[in-house]
PDB file of C-alpha atoms and ligand atoms in Angstrom:
ATOM      1  CA  MET J 781     106.740 112.923  99.110  1.00  0.00           C
ATOM      2  CA  PHE J 782     107.724 109.511  97.938  1.00  0.00           C
ATOM      3  CA  ASN J 783     109.865 107.667 100.608  1.00  0.00           C
ATOM      4  CA  ILE J 784     111.383 104.390  99.399  1.00  0.00           C
ATOM      5  CA  VAL J 785     113.303 101.681 101.184  1.00  0.00           C
ATOM      6  CA  ILE J 786     115.751  99.870  99.305  1.00  0.00           C
ATOM      7  CA  PHE J 787     116.405  96.700 100.330  1.00  0.00           C
ATOM      8  CA  GLY J 788     118.675  93.695 100.003  1.00  0.00           C
ATOM      9  CA  LYS J 789     121.406  91.571 101.316  1.00  0.00           C
ATOM     10  CA  PRO J 790     124.781  92.937 101.620  1.00  0.00           C
ATOM     11  CA  GLY J 791     126.237  93.370  98.062  1.00  0.00           C
ATOM     12  CA  SER J 792     122.948  93.403  96.220  1.00  0.00           C
ATOM     13  CA  GLY J 793     123.417  96.574  94.947  1.00  0.00           C
ATOM     14  CA  LYS J 794     121.586  98.796  97.228  1.00  0.00           C
ATOM     15  CA  GLY J 795     123.861 101.746  97.187  1.00  0.00           C
ATOM     16  CA  THR J 796     124.655 101.681  93.260  1.00  0.00           C
ATOM     17  CA  GLN J 797     120.647 101.753  92.745  1.00  0.00           C
ATOM     18  CA  ALA J 798     119.795 104.334  95.224  1.00  0.00           C
ATOM     19  CA  ASN J 799     122.337 106.649  93.486  1.00  0.00           C
ATOM     20  CA  PHE J 800     120.185 106.694  90.208  1.00  0.00           C
ATOM     21  CA  LEU J 801     116.844 106.386  92.007  1.00  0.00           C
ATOM     22  CA  LYS J 802     117.885 109.651  94.185  1.00  0.00           C
ATOM     23  CA  GLU J 803     118.984 111.576  90.674  1.00  0.00           C
ATOM     24  CA  LYS J 804     115.798 110.713  89.077  1.00  0.00           C
ATOM     25  CA  TYR J 805     113.061 111.259  91.651  1.00  0.00           C
ATOM     26  CA  ASN J 806     115.078 114.044  93.423  1.00  0.00           C
ATOM     27  CA  LEU J 807     115.468 111.922  96.704  1.00  0.00           C
ATOM     28  CA  TYR J 808     117.593 112.333  99.418  1.00  0.00           C
ATOM     29  CA  HIS J 809     119.816 109.285  99.974  1.00  0.00           C
ATOM     30  CA  ILE J 810     120.384 107.978 103.497  1.00  0.00           C
ATOM     31  CA  SER J 811     122.874 105.005 103.697  1.00  0.00           C
ATOM     32  CA  THR J 812     123.404 103.989 107.328  1.00  0.00           C
ATOM     33  CA  GLY J 813     126.795 102.139 106.105  1.00  0.00           C
ATOM     34  CA  ASP J 814     128.038 105.388 104.638  1.00  0.00           C
ATOM     35  CA  LEU J 815     127.273 107.180 107.794  1.00  0.00           C
ATOM     36  CA  PHE J 816     128.776 104.692 110.021  1.00  0.00           C
ATOM     37  CA  ARG J 817     131.882 104.853 107.623  1.00  0.00           C
ATOM     38  CA  LYS J 818     132.082 108.496 107.618  1.00  0.00           C
ATOM     39  CA  ASN J 819     131.891 108.578 111.478  1.00  0.00           C
ATOM     40  CA  ILE J 820     134.358 105.978 112.065  1.00  0.00           C
ATOM     41  CA  SER J 821     137.006 107.906 109.656  1.00  0.00           C
ATOM     42  CA  ASN J 822     136.313 111.065 111.392  1.00  0.00           C
ATOM     43  CA  GLN J 823     136.997 109.143 114.661  1.00  0.00           C
ATOM     44  CA  THR J 824     133.482 110.623 116.337  1.00  0.00           C
ATOM     45  CA  LYS J 825     132.138 109.480 119.512  1.00  0.00           C
ATOM     46  CA  LEU J 826     129.756 107.489 117.454  1.00  0.00           C
ATOM     47  CA  GLY J 827     132.273 106.268 115.240  1.00  0.00           C
ATOM     48  CA  ILE J 828     134.295 104.914 117.766  1.00  0.00           C
ATOM     49  CA  GLU J 829     131.096 103.308 119.318  1.00  0.00           C
ATOM     50  CA  ALA J 830     130.622 101.381 115.795  1.00  0.00           C
ATOM     51  CA  LYS J 831     133.568 100.530 114.585  1.00  0.00           C
ATOM     52  CA  SER J 832     133.921  97.093 116.094  1.00  0.00           C
ATOM     53  CA  TYR J 833     130.432  96.124 114.913  1.00  0.00           C
ATOM     54  CA  LEU J 834     131.409  96.906 111.398  1.00  0.00           C
ATOM     55  CA  ASP J 835     134.716  95.187 111.497  1.00  0.00           C
ATOM     56  CA  ASN J 836     133.047  91.863 112.156  1.00  0.00           C
ATOM     57  CA  GLY J 837     129.903  92.551 109.964  1.00  0.00           C
ATOM     58  CA  ASP J 838     127.690  92.493 113.193  1.00  0.00           C
ATOM     59  CA  LEU J 839     124.729  95.053 113.126  1.00  0.00           C
ATOM     60  CA  VAL J 840     125.194  98.123 115.282  1.00  0.00           C
ATOM     61  CA  PRO J 841     122.917  98.022 118.342  1.00  0.00           C
ATOM     62  CA  ASP J 842     119.694  99.891 117.588  1.00  0.00           C
ATOM     63  CA  SER J 843     119.623 102.330 120.165  1.00  0.00           C
ATOM     64  CA  VAL J 844     122.643 104.022 118.382  1.00  0.00           C
ATOM     65  CA  THR J 845     121.386 103.253 115.004  1.00  0.00           C
ATOM     66  CA  ILE J 846     117.930 104.820 115.073  1.00  0.00           C
ATOM     67  CA  LYS J 847     119.020 107.797 116.629  1.00  0.00           C
ATOM     68  CA  MET J 848     121.564 108.580 114.064  1.00  0.00           C
ATOM     69  CA  LEU J 849     118.783 107.709 111.183  1.00  0.00           C
ATOM     70  CA  GLU J 850     116.570 110.438 112.799  1.00  0.00           C
ATOM     71  CA  ASN J 851     119.338 113.335 112.789  1.00  0.00           C
ATOM     72  CA  GLU J 852     119.760 112.494 109.292  1.00  0.00           C
ATOM     73  CA  VAL J 853     116.352 112.850 108.362  1.00  0.00           C
ATOM     74  CA  LEU J 854     115.494 115.691 110.494  1.00  0.00           C
ATOM     75  CA  SER J 855     118.529 117.633 109.014  1.00  0.00           C
ATOM     76  CA  ASN J 856     117.731 117.033 105.492  1.00  0.00           C
ATOM     77  CA  LYS J 857     114.238 118.106 104.550  1.00  0.00           C
ATOM     78  CA  GLU J 858     114.066 119.812 101.512  1.00  0.00           C
ATOM     79  CA  LEU J 859     113.531 117.042  98.669  1.00  0.00           C
ATOM     80  CA  ASN J 860     110.683 114.703  97.491  1.00  0.00           C
ATOM     81  CA  GLY J 861     111.386 112.380  99.417  1.00  0.00           C
ATOM     82  CA  TYR J 862     114.076 110.037 101.331  1.00  0.00           C
ATOM     83  CA  ILE J 863     115.713 106.611 100.090  1.00  0.00           C
ATOM     84  CA  PHE J 864     116.486 104.488 102.645  1.00  0.00           C
ATOM     85  CA  ASP J 865     119.864 102.297 102.359  1.00  0.00           C
ATOM     86  CA  GLY J 866     120.471  99.984 104.763  1.00  0.00           C
ATOM     87  CA  PHE J 867     118.010 100.790 107.259  1.00  0.00           C
ATOM     88  CA  PRO J 868     115.704  99.519 108.671  1.00  0.00           C
ATOM     89  CA  ARG J 869     117.465  95.941 109.372  1.00  0.00           C
ATOM     90  CA  THR J 870     115.682  94.905 112.417  1.00  0.00           C
ATOM     91  CA  LEU J 871     111.952  94.803 113.291  1.00  0.00           C
ATOM     92  CA  ASN J 872     112.538  97.345 116.051  1.00  0.00           C
ATOM     93  CA  GLN J 873     114.015  99.975 113.538  1.00  0.00           C
ATOM     94  CA  ALA J 874     111.153  99.128 111.272  1.00  0.00           C
ATOM     95  CA  GLU J 875     108.476 100.167 114.081  1.00  0.00           C
ATOM     96  CA  SER J 876     110.558 103.050 115.146  1.00  0.00           C
ATOM     97  CA  LEU J 877     110.767 104.436 111.574  1.00  0.00           C
ATOM     98  CA  ASP J 878     106.960 104.038 111.122  1.00  0.00           C
ATOM     99  CA  ASP J 879     106.556 105.904 114.206  1.00  0.00           C
ATOM    100  CA  PHE J 880     109.109 108.511 113.728  1.00  0.00           C
ATOM    101  CA  LEU J 881     108.087 109.252 110.039  1.00  0.00           C
ATOM    102  CA  SER J 882     104.388 109.444 110.885  1.00  0.00           C
ATOM    103  CA  SER J 883     105.574 111.968 113.960  1.00  0.00           C
ATOM    104  CA  ILE J 884     106.565 114.524 111.012  1.00  0.00           C
ATOM    105  CA  ASN J 885     103.449 113.287 109.194  1.00  0.00           C
ATOM    106  CA  LEU J 886     105.559 111.170 106.695  1.00  0.00           C
ATOM    107  CA  LYS J 887     105.540 107.291 105.621  1.00  0.00           C
ATOM    108  CA  ILE J 888     107.059 104.874 103.852  1.00  0.00           C
ATOM    109  CA  ASN J 889     105.671 104.560 100.326  1.00  0.00           C
ATOM    110  CA  ALA J 890     107.238 101.424  99.236  1.00  0.00           C
ATOM    111  CA  THR J 891     110.122  98.953 100.077  1.00  0.00           C
ATOM    112  CA  ILE J 892     112.004  97.690  96.880  1.00  0.00           C
ATOM    113  CA  ALA J 893     113.939  94.564  97.427  1.00  0.00           C
ATOM    114  CA  LEU J 894     117.015  93.601  94.957  1.00  0.00           C
ATOM    115  CA  ASP J 895     116.941  89.580  94.440  1.00  0.00           C
ATOM    116  CA  VAL J 896     120.281  87.936  94.134  1.00  0.00           C
ATOM    117  CA  ASN J 897     121.544  84.604  95.461  1.00  0.00           C
ATOM    118  CA  GLU J 898     124.214  84.436  98.027  1.00  0.00           C
ATOM    119  CA  ASP J 899     126.889  82.553  95.642  1.00  0.00           C
ATOM    120  CA  GLU J 900     126.383  85.584  93.516  1.00  0.00           C
ATOM    121  CA  LEU J 901     126.574  88.141  96.497  1.00  0.00           C
ATOM    122  CA  ILE J 902     130.042  86.545  97.909  1.00  0.00           C
ATOM    123  CA  THR J 903     131.552  86.895  94.257  1.00  0.00           C
ATOM    124  CA  ARG J 904     130.674  90.499  94.157  1.00  0.00           C
ATOM    125  CA  LEU J 905     132.040  91.323  97.585  1.00  0.00           C
ATOM    126  CA  LEU J 906     135.003  89.740  97.598  1.00  0.00           C
ATOM    127  CA  ASP J 907     135.662  91.589  94.325  1.00  0.00           C
ATOM    128  CA  ARG J 908     134.731  95.187  95.780  1.00  0.00           C
ATOM    129  CA  GLY J 909     136.907  94.132  98.671  1.00  0.00           C
ATOM    130  CA  LYS J 910     139.849  94.304  96.278  1.00  0.00           C
ATOM    131  CA  THR J 911     139.261  97.665  95.330  1.00  0.00           C
ATOM    132  CA  THR J 912     138.043  99.300  98.586  1.00  0.00           C
ATOM    133  CA  ASN J 913     139.686  99.162 102.084  1.00  0.00           C
ATOM    134  CA  ARG J 914     136.396  97.795 103.687  1.00  0.00           C
ATOM    135  CA  SER J 915     137.665  94.708 105.911  1.00  0.00           C
ATOM    136  CA  ASP J 916     133.863  93.324 106.258  1.00  0.00           C
ATOM    137  CA  ASP J 917     134.401  92.453 102.323  1.00  0.00           C
ATOM    138  CA  GLN J 918     137.701  91.117 102.367  1.00  0.00           C
ATOM    139  CA  ASP J 919     136.954  88.175 104.450  1.00  0.00           C
ATOM    140  CA  ILE J 920     134.633  85.204 103.616  1.00  0.00           C
ATOM    141  CA  GLU J 921     133.680  84.677 107.310  1.00  0.00           C
ATOM    142  CA  LYS J 922     132.751  88.261 107.622  1.00  0.00           C
ATOM    143  CA  ILE J 923     130.512  88.299 104.790  1.00  0.00           C
ATOM    144  CA  LYS J 924     128.839  85.068 105.918  1.00  0.00           C
ATOM    145  CA  ASN J 925     128.057  86.555 109.322  1.00  0.00           C
ATOM    146  CA  ARG J 926     126.825  89.612 107.693  1.00  0.00           C
ATOM    147  CA  PHE J 927     124.324  87.257 105.683  1.00  0.00           C
ATOM    148  CA  ASN J 928     123.445  85.486 109.076  1.00  0.00           C
ATOM    149  CA  GLU J 929     122.777  88.829 110.440  1.00  0.00           C
ATOM    150  CA  TYR J 930     120.176  89.478 107.322  1.00  0.00           C
ATOM    151  CA  ASN J 931     118.701  86.144 107.424  1.00  0.00           C
ATOM    152  CA  THR J 932     117.889  86.160 111.491  1.00  0.00           C
ATOM    153  CA  LYS J 933     117.309  89.518 111.787  1.00  0.00           C
ATOM    154  CA  THR J 934     116.347  91.366 108.539  1.00  0.00           C
ATOM    155  CA  SER J 935     114.738  88.983 106.299  1.00  0.00           C
ATOM    156  CA  ILE J 936     111.519  89.166 108.481  1.00  0.00           C
ATOM    157  CA  LEU J 937     110.703  93.033 107.471  1.00  0.00           C
ATOM    158  CA  ILE J 938     109.478  91.323 104.279  1.00  0.00           C
ATOM    159  CA  ASN J 939     106.357  90.117 105.966  1.00  0.00           C
ATOM    160  CA  PHE J 940     106.267  93.398 107.940  1.00  0.00           C
ATOM    161  CA  TYR J 941     106.144  95.344 104.544  1.00  0.00           C
ATOM    162  CA  ASN J 942     103.697  92.991 102.970  1.00  0.00           C
ATOM    163  CA  LYS J 943     101.379  93.131 105.607  1.00  0.00           C
ATOM    164  CA  GLN J 944     101.335  96.677 104.687  1.00  0.00           C
ATOM    165  CA  ASP J 945     100.876  96.131 101.009  1.00  0.00           C
ATOM    166  CA  LYS J 946     104.293  97.960 100.533  1.00  0.00           C
ATOM    167  CA  PHE J 947     106.870  95.248  99.311  1.00  0.00           C
ATOM    168  CA  PHE J 948     107.962  94.821  95.929  1.00  0.00           C
ATOM    169  CA  SER J 949     110.710  92.741  94.634  1.00  0.00           C
ATOM    170  CA  VAL J 950     112.781  92.995  91.655  1.00  0.00           C
ATOM    171  CA  ASP J 951     115.465  91.237  89.850  1.00  0.00           C
ATOM    172  CA  GLY J 952     118.743  91.856  91.140  1.00  0.00           C
ATOM    173  CA  LYS J 953     120.959  90.059  88.729  1.00  0.00           C
ATOM    174  CA  GLY J 954     121.901  91.576  85.139  1.00  0.00           C
ATOM    175  CA  SER J 955     123.951  94.567  84.180  1.00  0.00           C
ATOM    176  CA  VAL J 956     123.432  97.869  86.350  1.00  0.00           C
ATOM    177  CA  GLU J 957     121.383  99.523  83.528  1.00  0.00           C
ATOM    178  CA  ASN J 958     119.127  96.458  83.060  1.00  0.00           C
ATOM    179  CA  ILE J 959     118.305  96.610  86.880  1.00  0.00           C
ATOM    180  CA  THR J 960     117.923 100.321  87.088  1.00  0.00           C
ATOM    181  CA  SER J 961     115.245 100.281  84.214  1.00  0.00           C
ATOM    182  CA  ARG J 962     113.608  97.687  86.090  1.00  0.00           C
ATOM    183  CA  LEU J 963     113.744  99.948  89.016  1.00  0.00           C
ATOM    184  CA  PHE J 964     112.572 102.997  87.460  1.00  0.00           C
ATOM    185  CA  GLY J 965     109.448 101.118  85.810  1.00  0.00           C
ATOM    186  CA  LEU J 966     108.474  99.768  89.182  1.00  0.00           C
ATOM    187  CA  VAL J 967     108.738 103.135  90.965  1.00  0.00           C
ATOM    188  CA  ASP J 968     106.950 105.082  88.019  1.00  0.00           C
ATOM    189  CA  SER J 969     103.905 102.532  88.470  1.00  0.00           C
ATOM    190  CA  LEU J 970     103.580 103.512  92.144  1.00  0.00           C
ATOM    191  CA  ILE J 971     103.851 107.259  91.857  1.00  0.00           C
TER     192      ILE J 971
HETATM  193  P1  ADP U1431     126.297  96.118 103.133  1.00  0.00           P
HETATM  194  O1  ADP U1431     124.603  96.293 102.618  1.00  0.00           O
HETATM  195  O2  ADP U1431     127.040  95.624 102.018  1.00  0.00           O
HETATM  196  O3  ADP U1431     126.522  95.074 104.305  1.00  0.00           O
HETATM  197  P2  ADP U1431     126.394  98.521 104.477  1.00  0.00           P
HETATM  198  O4  ADP U1431     127.136  99.506 104.019  1.00  0.00           O
HETATM  199  O5  ADP U1431     125.056  98.805 104.303  1.00  0.00           O
HETATM  200  O6  ADP U1431     126.775  97.536 103.845  1.00  0.00           O
HETATM  201  O7  ADP U1431     126.419  97.960 106.141  1.00  0.00           O
HETATM  202  C1  ADP U1431     127.966  97.989 106.461  1.00  0.00           C
HETATM  203  C2  ADP U1431     127.582  97.801 107.944  1.00  0.00           C
HETATM  204  O8  ADP U1431     127.323  98.711 108.941  1.00  0.00           O
HETATM  205  C3  ADP U1431     126.777  96.588 108.435  1.00  0.00           C
HETATM  206  O9  ADP U1431     127.467  95.514 108.495  1.00  0.00           O
HETATM  207  C4  ADP U1431     126.610  96.809 110.127  1.00  0.00           C
HETATM  208  O10 ADP U1431     127.579  96.938 110.919  1.00  0.00           O
HETATM  209  C5  ADP U1431     126.587  98.533 109.974  1.00  0.00           C
HETATM  210  N1  ADP U1431     125.108  98.944 109.556  1.00  0.00           N
HETATM  211  C6  ADP U1431     124.688  99.349 108.502  1.00  0.00           C
HETATM  212  N2  ADP U1431     123.177  99.660 108.356  1.00  0.00           N
HETATM  213  C7  ADP U1431     122.820  99.072 109.760  1.00  0.00           C
HETATM  214  C8  ADP U1431     121.797  99.075 110.522  1.00  0.00           C
HETATM  215  N3  ADP U1431     120.336  99.446 109.883  1.00  0.00           N
HETATM  216  N4  ADP U1431     121.339  98.693 111.804  1.00  0.00           N
HETATM  217  C9  ADP U1431     122.609  97.997 112.399  1.00  0.00           C
HETATM  218  N5  ADP U1431     123.914  98.101 111.779  1.00  0.00           N
HETATM  219  C10 ADP U1431     123.629  98.692 110.438  1.00  0.00           C
END
């Protein structure tokens, strides 16, 4: 199994690139943002609990997020590995993920960050907000709050995975195809 965390700020292209990675390496793609949005539109208990956090661009509490993630892993076990997109986003989530994976004899093989500066990300997110109904992409204050959540709670994970020699970064600027080939090149060198 080869398990990847795709890492980066909001709008860095994690979801887009995860779709290419999952096809090429036969991985199961888990996007916590997509899972929350699905639960919100189906008005499940979890969705009702998560909605206000997503609307404001705040992180959903770990207790909710970690359980949702573990259930998703346990219900999809057939492929060559997982690609975690949007998880972990806190140190607690990263430690829980290591413990949980080791309890089922798995581990994270690589964490790959897409590196893009915030000015470019704001342009991309506001653009995305025009064509989707994501309210968190339509308001500059909500976007800035998401960057703030990343900078205060998520960016420390760079150090967490660096210490395990699992952190890699690729330039996330340029055409989608160019970024995909950078990622494939990196993953091929790690497998
Ligand atoms: P983006 O990366 O563009 O912010 P996502 O779809 O990954 O978009 O996440 C959207 C929202 O879902 C986040 O702002 C947050 O409210 C919630 N969310 C997603 N993943 C997590 C997580 N691991 N922990 C807490 N909240 C999360």
